[in-house]
Steps between C-alpha positions, in 0.01 A plus 500: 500500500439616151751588264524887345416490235764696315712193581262233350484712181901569443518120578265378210719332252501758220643231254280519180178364661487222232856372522452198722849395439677801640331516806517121583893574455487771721394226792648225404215281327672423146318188509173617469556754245277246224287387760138582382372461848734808562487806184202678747758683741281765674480355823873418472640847462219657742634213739890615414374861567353430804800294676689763411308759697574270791154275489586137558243275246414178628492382113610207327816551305839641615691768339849320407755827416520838576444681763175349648650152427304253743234694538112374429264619238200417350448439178140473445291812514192363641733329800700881553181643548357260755819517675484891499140496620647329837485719789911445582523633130340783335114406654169504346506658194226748354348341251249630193338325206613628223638853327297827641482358839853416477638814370298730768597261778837506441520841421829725491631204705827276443559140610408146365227378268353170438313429209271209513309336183688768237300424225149453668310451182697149439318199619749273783829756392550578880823674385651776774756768517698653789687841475633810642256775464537891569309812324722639203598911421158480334310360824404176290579181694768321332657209564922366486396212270087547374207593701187280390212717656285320273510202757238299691624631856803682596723494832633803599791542750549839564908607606680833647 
């Protein structure tokens, strides 16, 4: 079952989206706050948004405090959104390549997003971004962290 989406958004860690350190406090992984391998956190906070709509991730890494302590997420974005596309998860997404296509497909809609290849024009920088995505008081798409319409291809998942 898919989550509402009003429950995914008031989820998303709203923690300055740049302060890695805060939100690795927040569940527990103090350890990693000066990891390199770690300062991306999109897929971590759409993953702590998620389990706390009620969708259980089969990711890698376990929330260690608070209130979805033991819990799995996943902390890579291309991983979260092969693990969304499963049918027991959120199922095939709709897909486009690139902005116009993008921004009529997904239309007045809310839900997730998946950018692939964010900065096309770079040679091997396969670089991706996962977020929260819902049409603002202006009807322009905006997203809880950035939107990169610019990208290669883009997921779409769309929520209630």
């Amino acid at each position: 079952m898919k989550p509402r989406f009003a429950a995914v958004a008031a989820a998303y860690p709203t923690s300055p989206p740049h302060d890695t350190a805060a939100l690795f406090r927040m569940i527990g992984w103090e350890d990693l706050v000066t990891n390199g391998n770690y300062e991306n956190t999109c897929a971590i906070r759409v993953s702590i948004a998620l389990a706390s709509a009620g969708v259980r991730i089969p990711g890698r890494m376990s929330i260690r405090k608070g209130t979805l302590k033991g819990r799995l997420i996943e902390p890579g974005q291309a991983r979260l959104s092969m693990i969304l596309a499963r049918r027991n998860m959120l199922g095939a997404p709709e897909k486009f390549k690139g902005s116009p296509a993008a921004e009529r497909g997904i239309g007045m809609r809310c839900g997730i997003v998946s950018f692939w290849r964010i900065y096309p024009t770079r040679v091997g920088d396969n670089q991706g971004h996962i977020d929260v995505v819902s049409p603002n008081e202006y009807s322009f798409l905006t997203c809880k962290n950035h939107c990169y319409f610019g990208a290669a291809e883009i997921w779409f998942w769309p929520l209630r």
